[in-house]
mmCIF file of C-alpha atoms in Angstrom:
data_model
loop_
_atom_site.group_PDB
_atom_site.id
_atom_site.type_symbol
_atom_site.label_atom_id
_atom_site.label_comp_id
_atom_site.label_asym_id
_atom_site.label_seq_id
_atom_site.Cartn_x
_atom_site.Cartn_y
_atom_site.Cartn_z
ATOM 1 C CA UNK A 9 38.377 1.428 -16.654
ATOM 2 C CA UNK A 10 38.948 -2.306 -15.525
ATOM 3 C CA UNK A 11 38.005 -4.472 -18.290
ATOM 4 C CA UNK A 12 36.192 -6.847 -15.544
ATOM 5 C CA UNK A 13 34.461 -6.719 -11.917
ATOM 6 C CA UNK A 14 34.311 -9.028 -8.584
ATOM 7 C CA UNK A 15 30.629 -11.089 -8.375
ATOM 8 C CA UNK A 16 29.393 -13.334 -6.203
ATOM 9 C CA UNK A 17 28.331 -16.133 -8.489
ATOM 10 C CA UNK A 18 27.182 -19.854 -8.587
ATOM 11 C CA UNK A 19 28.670 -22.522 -11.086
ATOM 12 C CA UNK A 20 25.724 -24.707 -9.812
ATOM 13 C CA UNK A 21 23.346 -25.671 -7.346
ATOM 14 C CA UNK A 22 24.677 -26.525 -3.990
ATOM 15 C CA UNK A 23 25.162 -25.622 -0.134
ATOM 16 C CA UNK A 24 27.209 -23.001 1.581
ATOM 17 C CA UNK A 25 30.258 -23.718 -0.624
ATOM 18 C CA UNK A 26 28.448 -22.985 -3.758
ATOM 19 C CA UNK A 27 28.628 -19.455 -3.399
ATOM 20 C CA UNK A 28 32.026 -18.088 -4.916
ATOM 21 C CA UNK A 29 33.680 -14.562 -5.876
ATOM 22 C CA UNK A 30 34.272 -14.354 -9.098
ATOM 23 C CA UNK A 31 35.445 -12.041 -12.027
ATOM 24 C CA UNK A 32 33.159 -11.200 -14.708
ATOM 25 C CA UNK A 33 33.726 -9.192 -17.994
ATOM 26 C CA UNK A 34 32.531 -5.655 -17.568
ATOM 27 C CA UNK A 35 28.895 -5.222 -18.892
ATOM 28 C CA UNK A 36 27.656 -3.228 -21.670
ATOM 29 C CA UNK A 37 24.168 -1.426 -21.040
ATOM 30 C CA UNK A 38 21.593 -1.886 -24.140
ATOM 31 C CA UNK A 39 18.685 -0.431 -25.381
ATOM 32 C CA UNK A 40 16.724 1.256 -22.173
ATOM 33 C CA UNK A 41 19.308 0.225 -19.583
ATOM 34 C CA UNK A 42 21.741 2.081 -17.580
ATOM 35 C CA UNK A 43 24.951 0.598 -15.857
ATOM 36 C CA UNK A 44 25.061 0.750 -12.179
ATOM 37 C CA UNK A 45 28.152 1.321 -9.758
ATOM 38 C CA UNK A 46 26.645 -0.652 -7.316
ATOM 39 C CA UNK A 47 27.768 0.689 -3.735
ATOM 40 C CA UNK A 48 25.383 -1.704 -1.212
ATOM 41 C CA UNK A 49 23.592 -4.539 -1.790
ATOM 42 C CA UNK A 50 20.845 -6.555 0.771
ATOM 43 C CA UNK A 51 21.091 -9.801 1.674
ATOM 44 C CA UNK A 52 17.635 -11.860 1.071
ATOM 45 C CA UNK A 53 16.126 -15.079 2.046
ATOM 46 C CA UNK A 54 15.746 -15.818 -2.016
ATOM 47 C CA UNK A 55 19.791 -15.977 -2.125
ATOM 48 C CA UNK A 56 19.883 -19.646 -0.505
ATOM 49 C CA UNK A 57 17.248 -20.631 -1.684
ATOM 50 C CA UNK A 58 18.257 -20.289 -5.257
ATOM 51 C CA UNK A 59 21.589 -21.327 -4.664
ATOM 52 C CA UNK A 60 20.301 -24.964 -2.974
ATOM 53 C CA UNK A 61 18.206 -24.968 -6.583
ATOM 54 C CA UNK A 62 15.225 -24.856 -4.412
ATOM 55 C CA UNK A 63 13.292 -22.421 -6.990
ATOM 56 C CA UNK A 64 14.992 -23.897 -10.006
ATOM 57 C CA UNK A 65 11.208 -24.458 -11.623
ATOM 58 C CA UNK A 66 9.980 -21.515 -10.842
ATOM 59 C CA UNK A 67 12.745 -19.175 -11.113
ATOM 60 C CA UNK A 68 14.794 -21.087 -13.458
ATOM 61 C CA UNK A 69 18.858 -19.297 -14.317
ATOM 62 C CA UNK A 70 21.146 -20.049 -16.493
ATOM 63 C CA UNK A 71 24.572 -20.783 -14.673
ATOM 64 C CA UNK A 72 26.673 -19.518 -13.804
ATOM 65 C CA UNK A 73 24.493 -17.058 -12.354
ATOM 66 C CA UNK A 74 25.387 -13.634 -10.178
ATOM 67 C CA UNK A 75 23.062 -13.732 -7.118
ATOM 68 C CA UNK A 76 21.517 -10.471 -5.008
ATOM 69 C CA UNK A 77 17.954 -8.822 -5.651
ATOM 70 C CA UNK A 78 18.493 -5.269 -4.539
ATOM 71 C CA UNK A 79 20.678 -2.751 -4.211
ATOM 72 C CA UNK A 80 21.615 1.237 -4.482
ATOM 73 C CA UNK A 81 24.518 2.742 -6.371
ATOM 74 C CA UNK A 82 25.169 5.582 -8.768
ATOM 75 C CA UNK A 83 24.535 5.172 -12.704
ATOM 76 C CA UNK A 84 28.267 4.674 -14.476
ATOM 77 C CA UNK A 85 26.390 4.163 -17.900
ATOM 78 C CA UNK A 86 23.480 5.120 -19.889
ATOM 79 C CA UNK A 87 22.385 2.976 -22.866
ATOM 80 C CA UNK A 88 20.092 4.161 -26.163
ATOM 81 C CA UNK A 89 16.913 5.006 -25.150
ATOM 82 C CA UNK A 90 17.408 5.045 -21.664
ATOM 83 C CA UNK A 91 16.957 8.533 -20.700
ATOM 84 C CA UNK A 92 14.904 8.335 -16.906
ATOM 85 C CA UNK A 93 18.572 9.058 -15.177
ATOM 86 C CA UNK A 94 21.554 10.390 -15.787
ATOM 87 C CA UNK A 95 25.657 9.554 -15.078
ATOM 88 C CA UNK A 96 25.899 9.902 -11.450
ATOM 89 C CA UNK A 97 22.136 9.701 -10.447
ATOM 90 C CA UNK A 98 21.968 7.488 -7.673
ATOM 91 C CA UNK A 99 19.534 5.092 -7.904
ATOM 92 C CA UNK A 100 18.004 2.049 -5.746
ATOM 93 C CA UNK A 101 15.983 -1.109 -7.030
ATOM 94 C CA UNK A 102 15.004 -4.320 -6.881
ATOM 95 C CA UNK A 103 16.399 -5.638 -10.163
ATOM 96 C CA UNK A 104 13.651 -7.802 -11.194
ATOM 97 C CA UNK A 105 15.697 -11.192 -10.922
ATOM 98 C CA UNK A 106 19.038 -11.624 -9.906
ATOM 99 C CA UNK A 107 22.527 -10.169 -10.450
ATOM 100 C CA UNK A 108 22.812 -7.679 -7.414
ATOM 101 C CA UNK A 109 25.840 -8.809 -5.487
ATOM 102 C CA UNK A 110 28.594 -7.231 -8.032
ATOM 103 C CA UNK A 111 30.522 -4.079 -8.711
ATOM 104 C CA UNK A 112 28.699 -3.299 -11.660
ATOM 105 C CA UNK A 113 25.403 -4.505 -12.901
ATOM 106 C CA UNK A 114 23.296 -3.525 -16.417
ATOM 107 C CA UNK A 115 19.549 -3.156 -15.456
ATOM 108 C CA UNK A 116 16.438 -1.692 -17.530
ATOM 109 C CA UNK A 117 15.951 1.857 -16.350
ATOM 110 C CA UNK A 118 12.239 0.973 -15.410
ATOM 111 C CA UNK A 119 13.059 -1.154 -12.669
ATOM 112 C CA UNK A 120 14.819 1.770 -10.679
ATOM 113 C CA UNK A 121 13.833 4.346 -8.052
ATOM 114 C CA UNK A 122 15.912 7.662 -7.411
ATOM 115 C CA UNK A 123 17.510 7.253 -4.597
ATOM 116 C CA UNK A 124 16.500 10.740 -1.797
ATOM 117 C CA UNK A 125 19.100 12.933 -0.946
ATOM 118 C CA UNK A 126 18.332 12.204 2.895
ATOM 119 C CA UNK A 127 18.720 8.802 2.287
ATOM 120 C CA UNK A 128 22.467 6.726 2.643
ATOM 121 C CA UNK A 129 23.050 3.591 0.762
ATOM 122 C CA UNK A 130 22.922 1.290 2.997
ATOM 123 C CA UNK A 131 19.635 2.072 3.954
ATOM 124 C CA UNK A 132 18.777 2.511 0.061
ATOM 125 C CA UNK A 133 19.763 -1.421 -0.319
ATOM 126 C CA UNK A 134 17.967 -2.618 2.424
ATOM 127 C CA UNK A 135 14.777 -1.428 1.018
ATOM 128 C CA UNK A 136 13.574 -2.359 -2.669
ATOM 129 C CA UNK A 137 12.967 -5.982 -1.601
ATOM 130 C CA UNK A 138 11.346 -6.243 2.287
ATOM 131 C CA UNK A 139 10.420 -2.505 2.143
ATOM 132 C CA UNK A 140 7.850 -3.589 -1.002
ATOM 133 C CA UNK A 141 7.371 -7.216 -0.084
ATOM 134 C CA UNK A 142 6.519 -6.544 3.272
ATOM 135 C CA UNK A 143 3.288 -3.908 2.188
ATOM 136 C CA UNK A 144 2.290 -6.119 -0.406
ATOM 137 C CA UNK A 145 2.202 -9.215 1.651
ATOM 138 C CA UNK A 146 0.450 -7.402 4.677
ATOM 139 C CA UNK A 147 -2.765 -6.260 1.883
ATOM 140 C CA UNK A 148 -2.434 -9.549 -0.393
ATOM 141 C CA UNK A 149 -5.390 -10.775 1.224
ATOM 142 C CA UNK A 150 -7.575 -7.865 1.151
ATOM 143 C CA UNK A 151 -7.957 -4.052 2.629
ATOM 144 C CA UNK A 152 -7.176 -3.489 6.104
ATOM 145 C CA UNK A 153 -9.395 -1.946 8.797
ATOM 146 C CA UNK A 154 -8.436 -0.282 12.093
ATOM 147 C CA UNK A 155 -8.875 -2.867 14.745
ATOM 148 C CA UNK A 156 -7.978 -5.687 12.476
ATOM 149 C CA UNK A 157 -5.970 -8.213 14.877
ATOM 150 C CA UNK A 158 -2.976 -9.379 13.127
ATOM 151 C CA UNK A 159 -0.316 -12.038 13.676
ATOM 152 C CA UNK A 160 3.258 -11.794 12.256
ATOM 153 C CA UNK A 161 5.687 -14.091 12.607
ATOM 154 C CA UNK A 162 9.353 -13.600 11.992
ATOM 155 C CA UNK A 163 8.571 -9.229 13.037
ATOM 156 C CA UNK A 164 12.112 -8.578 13.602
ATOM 157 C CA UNK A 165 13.231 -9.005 10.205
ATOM 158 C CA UNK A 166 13.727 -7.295 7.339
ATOM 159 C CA UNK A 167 10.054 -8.130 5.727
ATOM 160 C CA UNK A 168 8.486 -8.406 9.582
ATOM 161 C CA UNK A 169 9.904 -5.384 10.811
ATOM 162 C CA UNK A 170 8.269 -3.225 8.037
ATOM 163 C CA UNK A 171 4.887 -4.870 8.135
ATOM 164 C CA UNK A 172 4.918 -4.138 12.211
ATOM 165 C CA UNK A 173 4.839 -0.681 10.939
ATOM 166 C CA UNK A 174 2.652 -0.337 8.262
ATOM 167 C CA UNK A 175 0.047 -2.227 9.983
ATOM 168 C CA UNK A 176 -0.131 -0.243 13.138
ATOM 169 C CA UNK A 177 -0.457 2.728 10.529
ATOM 170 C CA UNK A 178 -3.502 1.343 9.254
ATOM 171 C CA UNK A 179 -4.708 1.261 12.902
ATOM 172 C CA UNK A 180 -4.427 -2.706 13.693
ATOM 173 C CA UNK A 181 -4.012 -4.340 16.531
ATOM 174 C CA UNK A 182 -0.430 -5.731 16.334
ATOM 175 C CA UNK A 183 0.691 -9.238 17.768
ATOM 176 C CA UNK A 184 4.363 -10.054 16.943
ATOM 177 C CA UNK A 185 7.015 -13.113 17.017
ATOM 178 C CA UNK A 186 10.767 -12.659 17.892
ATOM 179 C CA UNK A 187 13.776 -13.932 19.564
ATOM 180 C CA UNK A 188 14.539 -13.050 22.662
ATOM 181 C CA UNK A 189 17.318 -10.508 21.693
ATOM 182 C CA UNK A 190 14.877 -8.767 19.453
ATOM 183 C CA UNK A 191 11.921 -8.365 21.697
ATOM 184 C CA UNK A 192 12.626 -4.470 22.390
ATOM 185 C CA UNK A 193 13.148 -3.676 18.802
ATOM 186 C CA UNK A 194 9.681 -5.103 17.819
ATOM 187 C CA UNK A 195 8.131 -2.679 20.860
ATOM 188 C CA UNK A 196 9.981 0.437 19.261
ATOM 189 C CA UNK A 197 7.961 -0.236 16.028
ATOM 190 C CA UNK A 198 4.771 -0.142 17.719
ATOM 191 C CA UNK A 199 3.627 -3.915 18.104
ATOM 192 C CA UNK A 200 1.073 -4.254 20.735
ATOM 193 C CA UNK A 201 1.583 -7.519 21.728
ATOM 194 C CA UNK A 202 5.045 -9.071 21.640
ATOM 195 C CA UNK A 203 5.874 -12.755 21.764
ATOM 196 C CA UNK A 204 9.269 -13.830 22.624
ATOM 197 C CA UNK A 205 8.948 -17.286 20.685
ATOM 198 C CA UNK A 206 12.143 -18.890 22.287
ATOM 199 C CA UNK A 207 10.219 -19.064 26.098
ATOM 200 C CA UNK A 208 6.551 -18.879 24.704
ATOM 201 C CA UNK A 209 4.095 -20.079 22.438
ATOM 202 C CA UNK A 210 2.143 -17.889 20.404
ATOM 203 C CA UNK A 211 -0.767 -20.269 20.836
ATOM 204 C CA UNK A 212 -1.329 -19.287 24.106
ATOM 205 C CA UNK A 213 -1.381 -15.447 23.323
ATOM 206 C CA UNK A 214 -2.658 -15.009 20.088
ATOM 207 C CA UNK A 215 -6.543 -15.529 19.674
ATOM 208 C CA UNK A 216 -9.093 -14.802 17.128
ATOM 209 C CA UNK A 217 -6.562 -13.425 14.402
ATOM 210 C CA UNK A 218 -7.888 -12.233 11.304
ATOM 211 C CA UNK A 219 -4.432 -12.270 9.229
ATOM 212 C CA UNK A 220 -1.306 -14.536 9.858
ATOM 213 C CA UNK A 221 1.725 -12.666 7.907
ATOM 214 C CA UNK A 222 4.007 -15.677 8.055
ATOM 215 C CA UNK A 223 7.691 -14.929 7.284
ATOM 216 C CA UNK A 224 9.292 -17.999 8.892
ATOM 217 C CA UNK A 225 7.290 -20.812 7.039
ATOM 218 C CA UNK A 226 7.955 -24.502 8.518
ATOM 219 C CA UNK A 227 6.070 -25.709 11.864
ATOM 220 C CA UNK A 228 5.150 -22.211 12.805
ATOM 221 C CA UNK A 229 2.785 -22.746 9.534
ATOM 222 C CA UNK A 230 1.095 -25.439 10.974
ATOM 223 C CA UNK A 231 0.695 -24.154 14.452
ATOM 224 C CA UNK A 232 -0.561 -20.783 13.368
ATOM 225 C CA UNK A 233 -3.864 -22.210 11.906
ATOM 226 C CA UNK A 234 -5.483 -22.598 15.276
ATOM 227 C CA UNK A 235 -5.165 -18.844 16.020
ATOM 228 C CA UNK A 236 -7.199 -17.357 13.278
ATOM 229 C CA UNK A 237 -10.779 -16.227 13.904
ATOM 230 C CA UNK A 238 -13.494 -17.460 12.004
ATOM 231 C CA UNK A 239 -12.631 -15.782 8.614
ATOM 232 C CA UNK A 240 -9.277 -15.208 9.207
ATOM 233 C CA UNK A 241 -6.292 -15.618 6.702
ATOM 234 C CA UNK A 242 -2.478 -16.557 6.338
ATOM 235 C CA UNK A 243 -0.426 -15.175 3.839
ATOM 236 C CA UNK A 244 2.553 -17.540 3.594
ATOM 237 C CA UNK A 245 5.835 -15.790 2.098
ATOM 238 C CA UNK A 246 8.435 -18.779 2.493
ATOM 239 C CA UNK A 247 6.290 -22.463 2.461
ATOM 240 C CA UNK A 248 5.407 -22.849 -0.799
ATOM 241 C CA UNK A 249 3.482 -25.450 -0.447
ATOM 242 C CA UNK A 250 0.757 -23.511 1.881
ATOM 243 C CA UNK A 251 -2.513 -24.041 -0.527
ATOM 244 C CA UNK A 252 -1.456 -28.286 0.137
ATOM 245 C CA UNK A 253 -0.978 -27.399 3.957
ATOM 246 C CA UNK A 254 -4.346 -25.339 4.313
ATOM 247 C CA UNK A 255 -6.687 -27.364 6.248
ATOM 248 C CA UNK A 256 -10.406 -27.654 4.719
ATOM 249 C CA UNK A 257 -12.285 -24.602 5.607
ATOM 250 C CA UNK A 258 -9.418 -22.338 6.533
ATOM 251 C CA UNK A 259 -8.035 -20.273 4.163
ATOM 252 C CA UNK A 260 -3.888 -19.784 3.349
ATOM 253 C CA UNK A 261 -2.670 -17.690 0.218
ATOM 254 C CA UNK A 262 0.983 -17.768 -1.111
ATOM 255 C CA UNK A 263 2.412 -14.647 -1.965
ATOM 256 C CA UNK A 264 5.365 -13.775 -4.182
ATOM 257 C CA UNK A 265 6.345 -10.374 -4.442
ATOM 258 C CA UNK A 266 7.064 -8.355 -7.724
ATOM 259 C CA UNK A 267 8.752 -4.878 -7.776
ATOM 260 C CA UNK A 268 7.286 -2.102 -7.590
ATOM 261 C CA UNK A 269 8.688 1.063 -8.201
ATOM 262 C CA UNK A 270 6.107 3.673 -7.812
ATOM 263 C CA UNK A 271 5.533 2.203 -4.099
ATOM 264 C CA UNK A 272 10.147 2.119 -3.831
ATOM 265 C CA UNK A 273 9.790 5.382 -3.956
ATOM 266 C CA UNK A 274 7.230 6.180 -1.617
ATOM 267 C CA UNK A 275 8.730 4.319 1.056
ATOM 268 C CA UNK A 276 11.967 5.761 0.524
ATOM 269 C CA UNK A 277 10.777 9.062 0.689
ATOM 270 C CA UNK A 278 8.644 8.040 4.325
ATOM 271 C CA UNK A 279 12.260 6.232 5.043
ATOM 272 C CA UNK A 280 14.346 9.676 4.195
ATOM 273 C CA UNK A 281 11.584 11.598 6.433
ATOM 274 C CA UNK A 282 11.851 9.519 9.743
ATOM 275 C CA UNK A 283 7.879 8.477 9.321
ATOM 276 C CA UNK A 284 9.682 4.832 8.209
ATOM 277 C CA UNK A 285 12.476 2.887 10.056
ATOM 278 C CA UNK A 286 14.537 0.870 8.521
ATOM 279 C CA UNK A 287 17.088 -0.916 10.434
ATOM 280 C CA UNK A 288 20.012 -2.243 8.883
ATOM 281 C CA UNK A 289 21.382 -5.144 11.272
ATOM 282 C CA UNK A 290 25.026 -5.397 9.927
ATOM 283 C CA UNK A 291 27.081 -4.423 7.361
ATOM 284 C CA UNK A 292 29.170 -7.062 5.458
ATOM 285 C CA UNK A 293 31.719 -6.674 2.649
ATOM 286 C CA UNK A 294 31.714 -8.480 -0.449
ATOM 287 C CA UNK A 295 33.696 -10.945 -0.467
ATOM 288 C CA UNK A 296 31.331 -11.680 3.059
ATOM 289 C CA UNK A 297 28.956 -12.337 1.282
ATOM 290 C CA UNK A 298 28.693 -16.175 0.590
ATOM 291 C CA UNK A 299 28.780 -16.964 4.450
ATOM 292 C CA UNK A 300 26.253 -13.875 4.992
ATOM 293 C CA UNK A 301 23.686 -15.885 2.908
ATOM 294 C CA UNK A 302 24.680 -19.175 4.724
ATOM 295 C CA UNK A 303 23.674 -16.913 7.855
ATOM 296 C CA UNK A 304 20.554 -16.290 6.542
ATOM 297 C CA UNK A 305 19.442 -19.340 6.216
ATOM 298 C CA UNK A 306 20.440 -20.477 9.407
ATOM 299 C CA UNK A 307 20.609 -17.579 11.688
ATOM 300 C CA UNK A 308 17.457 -14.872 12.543
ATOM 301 C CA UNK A 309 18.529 -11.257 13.389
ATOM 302 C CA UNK A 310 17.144 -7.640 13.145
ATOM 303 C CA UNK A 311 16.917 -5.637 10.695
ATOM 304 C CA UNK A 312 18.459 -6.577 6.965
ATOM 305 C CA UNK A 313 22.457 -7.554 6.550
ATOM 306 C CA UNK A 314 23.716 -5.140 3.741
ATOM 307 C CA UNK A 315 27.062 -5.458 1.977
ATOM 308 C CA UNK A 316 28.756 -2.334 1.181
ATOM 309 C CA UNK A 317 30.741 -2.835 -1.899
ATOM 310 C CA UNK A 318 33.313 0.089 -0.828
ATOM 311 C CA UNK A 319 34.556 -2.039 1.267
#
């Protein structure tokens, strides 16, 4: 075996440039961790905005640091104590900080989900992140009940596109943001009511909501306040700053999602069945993947961008 590994790394904080393949040493699992092959990796909102040291108080990393959240491979190595999986198990997880996007990666075994048989990698990676953040976010503000009128903004991507679908599970009445492009996708996963945001406004459709899932953050935060119902709620996933923004007597919760495992592998199993799509938008290689998270900052699409390390 190679005695190091390609990474996508950052030296420091910075813009599209920061971003940089690199070679690391190959690493060692310890006590309750296995070593993963990593064979896909997703592509998240949280990769810019740690690399532009916009989270650098919250989620503070000691550089140079491997960015990536997620991703599915097979287990190369098992440490002492670690005996959950076995060499070549394949496995899927968020990875409970950073240090996806390389060839090899040392996690704790708790923080991984088998991956199903009926389940590729690529869809595997596109999961552990948007497929958990996205359920959690949509109930963050309380139960749901059928003919709940909900507003999400941002429904054609990776987070958006799962909540479309868990919420019209629970029964809710759907009302949904997208780009042009994506307005046919967002029908397929059962929104009631969709809003193309590039010719409309969502003012002028969306009335008496009783939860805002806002995935895009920015003016659409502002704007969205007028559309809630009485009681109604928005549960802000990208302006951190939404309890500042919230306007007296309205109400606006920031959410920041934690993995889950138990509820990984639930969804992967509804994923592996059919009862779950999940829509992988492109596939990227590694050494794409500094300009992929440029394009995610910058560029909305459907589904999640996955790189496939094979590649």
């Amino acid at each position: 075996m190679t005695m190091t590994h390609r990474a996508v790394l950052i030296q420091g904080y910075g813009g599209a440039e920061a971003a940089q393949v690199g070679a690391l040493p190959m690493p060692v699992p310890g006590r309750g961790q296995v070593r993963v092959r990593v064979r896909a990796a997703g592509i998240n909102g949280i990769d810019w905005k740690v690399r532009e040291g916009y989270l650098r108080e919250v989620f503070p990393l000691q550089l140079p640091a491997v960015l990536g959240a997620e991703l599915a491979g097979v287990v190369d190595a098992v440490g002492p104590d670690a005996g959950r999986f076995k060499l070549g198990d394949r496995v899927m997880g968020a990875v409970g900080g950073l240090g996806a996007y390389a060839e090899f990666i040392v996690v704790d075994e708790r923080s991984l989900a088998p991956t199903p048989d009926r389940l590729d990698d690529l869809h595997a990676a596109a999961m552990p992140v948007a497929a958990v953040a996205a359920w959690k976010s949509l109930h963050h503000a309380g139960a749901l009940r059928p003919g709940q009128r909900i507003l999400i903004h941002g429904a054609a991507g990776g987070l958006g596109g799962y909540a479309v679908q868990y919420a019209k599970q629970a029964g809710t009445e759907v009302f949904a943001t997208a780009a042009t492009e994506h307005l046919d996708y967002v029908r397929s996963l059962g929104a009631d009511h969709v809003i193309d945001y590039q010719a409309q406004r969502f003012e002028d459709i969306a009335r008496d909501i009783d939860l805002v899932l806002d995935y895009v953050g920015g003016t659409v935060l502002d704007r969205s306040w007028q559309v809630l119902a009485q009681d109604g709620v928005i549960v802000g996933t990208t302006s951190a700053d939404i309890l500042a923004r919230t306007p007296p007597g309205r109400r606006g919760l920031w959410f920041m999602n934690r993995p889950d495992v138990a509820l990984l592998e639930k969804l992967a199993l509804d994923v592996a069945s059919g009862a779950l799509t999940s829509k992988v938008g492109e596939v990227i290689a590694l050494t794409d993947i500094p300009a992929a998270i440029e394009r995610n900052r910058t560029t909305s699409r459907a589904g999640k961008v996955v790189a496939d390390l094979s590649r």
